[in-house]
CSV table of C-alpha atoms in Angstrom, one decimal:
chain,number,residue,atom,x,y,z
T,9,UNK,CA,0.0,0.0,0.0
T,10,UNK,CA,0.9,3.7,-0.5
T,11,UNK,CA,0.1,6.7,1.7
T,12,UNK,CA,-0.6,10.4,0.3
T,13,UNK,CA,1.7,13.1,2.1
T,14,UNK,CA,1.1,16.0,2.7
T,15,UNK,CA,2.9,19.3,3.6
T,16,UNK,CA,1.5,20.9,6.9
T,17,UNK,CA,2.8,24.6,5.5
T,18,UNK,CA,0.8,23.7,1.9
T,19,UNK,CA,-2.4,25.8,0.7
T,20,UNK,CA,-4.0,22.4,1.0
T,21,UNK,CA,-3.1,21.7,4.6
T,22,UNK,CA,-4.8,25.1,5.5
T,23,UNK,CA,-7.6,25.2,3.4
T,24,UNK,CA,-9.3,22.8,6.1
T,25,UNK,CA,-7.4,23.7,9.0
T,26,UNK,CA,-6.5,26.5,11.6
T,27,UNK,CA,-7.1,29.8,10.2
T,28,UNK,CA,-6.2,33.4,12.4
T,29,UNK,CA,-7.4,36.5,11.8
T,30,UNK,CA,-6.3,39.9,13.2
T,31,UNK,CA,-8.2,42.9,14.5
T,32,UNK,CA,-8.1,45.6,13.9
T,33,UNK,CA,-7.0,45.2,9.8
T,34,UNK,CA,-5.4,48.2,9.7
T,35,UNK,CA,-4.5,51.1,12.4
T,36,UNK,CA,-2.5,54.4,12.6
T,37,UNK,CA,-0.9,54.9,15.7
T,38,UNK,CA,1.5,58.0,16.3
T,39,UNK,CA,4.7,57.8,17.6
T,40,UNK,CA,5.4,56.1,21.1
T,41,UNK,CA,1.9,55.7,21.3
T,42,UNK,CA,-0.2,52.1,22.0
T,43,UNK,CA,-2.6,50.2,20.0
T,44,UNK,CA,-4.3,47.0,20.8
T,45,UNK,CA,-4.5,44.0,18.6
T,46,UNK,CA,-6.4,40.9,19.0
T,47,UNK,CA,-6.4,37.8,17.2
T,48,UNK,CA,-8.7,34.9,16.6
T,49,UNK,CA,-8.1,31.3,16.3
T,50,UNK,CA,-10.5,29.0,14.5
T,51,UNK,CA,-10.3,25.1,13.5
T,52,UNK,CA,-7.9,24.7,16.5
T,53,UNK,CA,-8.8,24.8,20.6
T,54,UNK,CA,-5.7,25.7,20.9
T,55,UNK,CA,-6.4,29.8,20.4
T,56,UNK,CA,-2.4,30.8,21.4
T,57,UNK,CA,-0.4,32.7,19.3
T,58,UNK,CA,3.0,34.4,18.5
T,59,UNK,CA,3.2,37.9,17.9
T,60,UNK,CA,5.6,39.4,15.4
T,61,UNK,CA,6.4,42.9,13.6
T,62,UNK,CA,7.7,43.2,9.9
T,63,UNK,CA,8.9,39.5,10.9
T,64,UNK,CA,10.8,40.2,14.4
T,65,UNK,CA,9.3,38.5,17.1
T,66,UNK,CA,7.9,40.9,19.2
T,67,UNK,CA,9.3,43.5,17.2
T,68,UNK,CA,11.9,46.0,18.5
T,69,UNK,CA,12.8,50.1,18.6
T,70,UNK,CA,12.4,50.3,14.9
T,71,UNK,CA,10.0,49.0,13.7
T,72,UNK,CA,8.1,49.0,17.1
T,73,UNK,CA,7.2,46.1,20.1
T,74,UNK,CA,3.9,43.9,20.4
T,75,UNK,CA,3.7,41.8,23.4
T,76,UNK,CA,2.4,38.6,24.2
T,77,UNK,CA,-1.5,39.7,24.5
T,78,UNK,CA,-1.3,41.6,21.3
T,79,UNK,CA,-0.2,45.4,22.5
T,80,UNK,CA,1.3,46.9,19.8
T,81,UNK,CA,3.9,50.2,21.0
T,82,UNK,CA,5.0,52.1,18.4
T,83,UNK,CA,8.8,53.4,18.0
T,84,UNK,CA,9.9,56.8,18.5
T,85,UNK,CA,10.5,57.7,15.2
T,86,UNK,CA,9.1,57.0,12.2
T,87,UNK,CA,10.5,54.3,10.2
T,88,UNK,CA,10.9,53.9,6.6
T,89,UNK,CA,9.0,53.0,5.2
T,90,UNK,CA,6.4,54.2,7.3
T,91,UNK,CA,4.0,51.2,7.5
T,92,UNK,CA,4.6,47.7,9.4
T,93,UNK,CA,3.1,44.8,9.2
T,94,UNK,CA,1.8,43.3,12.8
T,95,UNK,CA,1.6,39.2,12.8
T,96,UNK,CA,-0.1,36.9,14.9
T,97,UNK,CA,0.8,33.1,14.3
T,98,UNK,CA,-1.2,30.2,15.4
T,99,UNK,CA,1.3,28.5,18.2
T,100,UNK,CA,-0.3,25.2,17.1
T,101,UNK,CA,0.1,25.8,13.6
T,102,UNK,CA,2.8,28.1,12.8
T,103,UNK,CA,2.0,28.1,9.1
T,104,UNK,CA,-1.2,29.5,10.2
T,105,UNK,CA,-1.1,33.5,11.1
T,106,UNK,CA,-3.0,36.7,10.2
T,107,UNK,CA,-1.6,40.0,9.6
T,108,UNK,CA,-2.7,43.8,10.1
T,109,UNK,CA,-0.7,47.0,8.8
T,110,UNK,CA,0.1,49.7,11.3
T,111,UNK,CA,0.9,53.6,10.1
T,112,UNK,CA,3.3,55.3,12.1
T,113,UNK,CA,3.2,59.2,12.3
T,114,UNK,CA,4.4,61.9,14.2
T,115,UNK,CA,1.9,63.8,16.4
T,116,UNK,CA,0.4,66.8,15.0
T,117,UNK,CA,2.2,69.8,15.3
T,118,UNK,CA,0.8,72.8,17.6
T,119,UNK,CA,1.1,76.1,18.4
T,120,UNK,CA,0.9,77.8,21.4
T,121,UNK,CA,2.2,81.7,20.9
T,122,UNK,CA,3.0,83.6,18.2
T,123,UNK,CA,5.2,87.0,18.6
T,124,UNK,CA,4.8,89.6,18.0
T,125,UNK,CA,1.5,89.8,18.3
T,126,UNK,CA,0.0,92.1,17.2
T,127,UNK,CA,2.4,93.0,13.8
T,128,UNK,CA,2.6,96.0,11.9
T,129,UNK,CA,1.0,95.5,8.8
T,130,UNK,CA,3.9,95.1,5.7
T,131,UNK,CA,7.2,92.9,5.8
T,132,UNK,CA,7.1,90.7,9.1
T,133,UNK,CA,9.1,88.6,11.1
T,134,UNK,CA,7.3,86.4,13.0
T,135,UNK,CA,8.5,83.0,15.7
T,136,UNK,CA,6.4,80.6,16.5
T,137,UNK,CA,6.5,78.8,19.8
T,138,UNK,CA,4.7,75.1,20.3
T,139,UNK,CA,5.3,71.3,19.7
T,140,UNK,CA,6.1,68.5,17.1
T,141,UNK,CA,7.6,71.0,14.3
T,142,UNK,CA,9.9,69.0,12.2
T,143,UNK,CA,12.9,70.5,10.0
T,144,UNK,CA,10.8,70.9,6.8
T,145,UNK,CA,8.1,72.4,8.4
T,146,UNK,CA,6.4,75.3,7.1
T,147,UNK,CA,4.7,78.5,8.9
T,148,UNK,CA,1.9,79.2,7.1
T,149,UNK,CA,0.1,83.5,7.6
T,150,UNK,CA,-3.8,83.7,6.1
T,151,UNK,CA,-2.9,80.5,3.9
T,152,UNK,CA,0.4,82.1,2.3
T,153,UNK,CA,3.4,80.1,2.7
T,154,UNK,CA,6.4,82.0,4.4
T,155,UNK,CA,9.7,82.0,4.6
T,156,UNK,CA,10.1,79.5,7.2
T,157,UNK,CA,13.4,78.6,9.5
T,158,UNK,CA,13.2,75.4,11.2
T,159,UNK,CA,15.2,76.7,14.8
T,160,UNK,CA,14.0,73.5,16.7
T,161,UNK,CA,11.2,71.2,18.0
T,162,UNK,CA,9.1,74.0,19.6
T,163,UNK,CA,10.5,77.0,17.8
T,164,UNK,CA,10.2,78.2,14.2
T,165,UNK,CA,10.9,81.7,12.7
T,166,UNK,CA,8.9,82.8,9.6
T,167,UNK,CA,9.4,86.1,7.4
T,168,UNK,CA,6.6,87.5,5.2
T,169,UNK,CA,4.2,90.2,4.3
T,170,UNK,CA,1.0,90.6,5.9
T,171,UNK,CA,-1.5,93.4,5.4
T,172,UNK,CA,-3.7,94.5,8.3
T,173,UNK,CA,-6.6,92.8,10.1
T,174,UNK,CA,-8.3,92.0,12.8
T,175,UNK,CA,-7.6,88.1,13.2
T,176,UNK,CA,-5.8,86.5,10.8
T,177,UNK,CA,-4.8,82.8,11.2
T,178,UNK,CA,-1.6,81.4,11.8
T,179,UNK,CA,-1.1,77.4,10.9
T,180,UNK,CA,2.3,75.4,10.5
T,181,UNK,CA,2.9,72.2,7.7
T,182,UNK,CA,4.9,70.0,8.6
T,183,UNK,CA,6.8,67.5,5.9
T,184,UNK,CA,4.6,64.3,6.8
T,185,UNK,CA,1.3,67.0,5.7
T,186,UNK,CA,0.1,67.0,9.6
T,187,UNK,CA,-1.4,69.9,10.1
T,188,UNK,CA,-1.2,72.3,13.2
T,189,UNK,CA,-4.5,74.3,15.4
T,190,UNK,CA,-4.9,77.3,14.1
T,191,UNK,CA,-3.6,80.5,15.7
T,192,UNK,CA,-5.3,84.1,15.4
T,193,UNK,CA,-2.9,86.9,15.6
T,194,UNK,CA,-3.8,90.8,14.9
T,195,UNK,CA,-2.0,92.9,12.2
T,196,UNK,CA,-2.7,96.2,12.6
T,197,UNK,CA,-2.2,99.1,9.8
T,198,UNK,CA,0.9,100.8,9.3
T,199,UNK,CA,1.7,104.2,10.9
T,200,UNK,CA,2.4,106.6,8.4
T,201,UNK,CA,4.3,109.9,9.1
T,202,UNK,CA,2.7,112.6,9.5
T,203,UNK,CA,3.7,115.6,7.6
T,204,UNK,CA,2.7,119.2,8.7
T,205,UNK,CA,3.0,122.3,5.8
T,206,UNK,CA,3.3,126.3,6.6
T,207,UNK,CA,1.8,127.9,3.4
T,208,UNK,CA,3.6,130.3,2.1
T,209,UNK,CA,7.0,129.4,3.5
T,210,UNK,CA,8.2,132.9,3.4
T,211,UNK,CA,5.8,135.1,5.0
T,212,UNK,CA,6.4,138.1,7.2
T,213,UNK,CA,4.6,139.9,9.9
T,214,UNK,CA,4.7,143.2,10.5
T,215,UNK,CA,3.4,144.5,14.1
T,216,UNK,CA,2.2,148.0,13.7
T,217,UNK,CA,2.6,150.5,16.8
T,218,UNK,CA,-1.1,151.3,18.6
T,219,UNK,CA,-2.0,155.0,17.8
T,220,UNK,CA,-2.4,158.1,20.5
T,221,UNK,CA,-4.9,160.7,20.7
């Protein structure tokens, strides 16, 4: 007699056997933040898995760490490429797993002053003070890009024009197209000098001495 083999890692081996699914599919998690996955076991009673990122088991500070009950934590930086693949293998089937993609992103940048405030309407320099700016970010004054210098983390400096009003609203870009709160700032008009004229230039008075009678 002859006996049929077959490969436990084959399509046909799983067709009809443990299968494992992940939950969430797909998730965005910022930086050094947490996300919980869970995963489901069917065909087997056996509902143990092994976690793994981008194929690392249990990840590491690149690419992030996911631990035993499915807790993904993300790296503190962004990694390239940006997006990792979280796996959860069936521990009684190996060949068995289910994946889910994770985007990594900075948090969103924010401002919390702008000085001076209020500007003089015309050519401006302005620094903005908050969080999560990035090299490559960009100060943005009533939706017109300006000149922006990236100085650090929570400090940018921006050159410009602006012309006068009440509130106008102040927003940084940065690189990865997260966008900041908006800030209001006043720009007021500019003060013009003010010019007095004597008419004609060259005149002369003459006092004329009071009369006696």
């Amino acid at each position: 007699t002859s006996s049929l083999m077959i490969d436990p890692n084959s399509g046909q081996a799983r067709q009809t056997g443990t299968a494992v699914s992940v939950s969430p599919s797909s998730a965005t998690v910022i930086t050094q933040a947490n996300r919980q996955f869970t995963a489901t076991v069917t065909g087997s009673t056996n509902q143990s898995v092994t976690w793994s990122v981008n194929g690392i088991e249990a990840g590491n500070s690149q690419v992030g760490y996911i631990d035993a009950a499915g807790r993904y934590s993300a790296p503190s930086a962004v990694p390239n490429p940006a997006t990792v693949t979280v796996r959860a293998a069936s521990v009684a089937t190996p060949s068995a797993a289910g994946t889910a993609t994770v985007t990594i992103r900075y948090p969103a940048p924010a401002i919390s002053s702008v000085t001076p405030n209020p500007a003089q309407a015309g050519n401006v320099t302005l620094t903005v003070t908050g969080t999560g700016f990035h090299n490559g970010a960009r100060v943005r004054l009533n939706g017109t890009a300006l000149s922006t210098t990236f100085v650090s983390s929570t400090r940018l400096t921006a050159t410009g024009s602006a012309s006068a009003s009440s509130s106008v609203p102040v927003i940084v870009l940065n690189p990865d197209r997260q966008v900041s709160n908006s800030y209001a700032m006043t720009v007021n008009g500019s003060t013009a000098p003010v010019t007095v004229t004597v008419s004609p230039s060259g005149a002369r008075f003459r006092a004329s001495r009071p009369r006696h009678t």
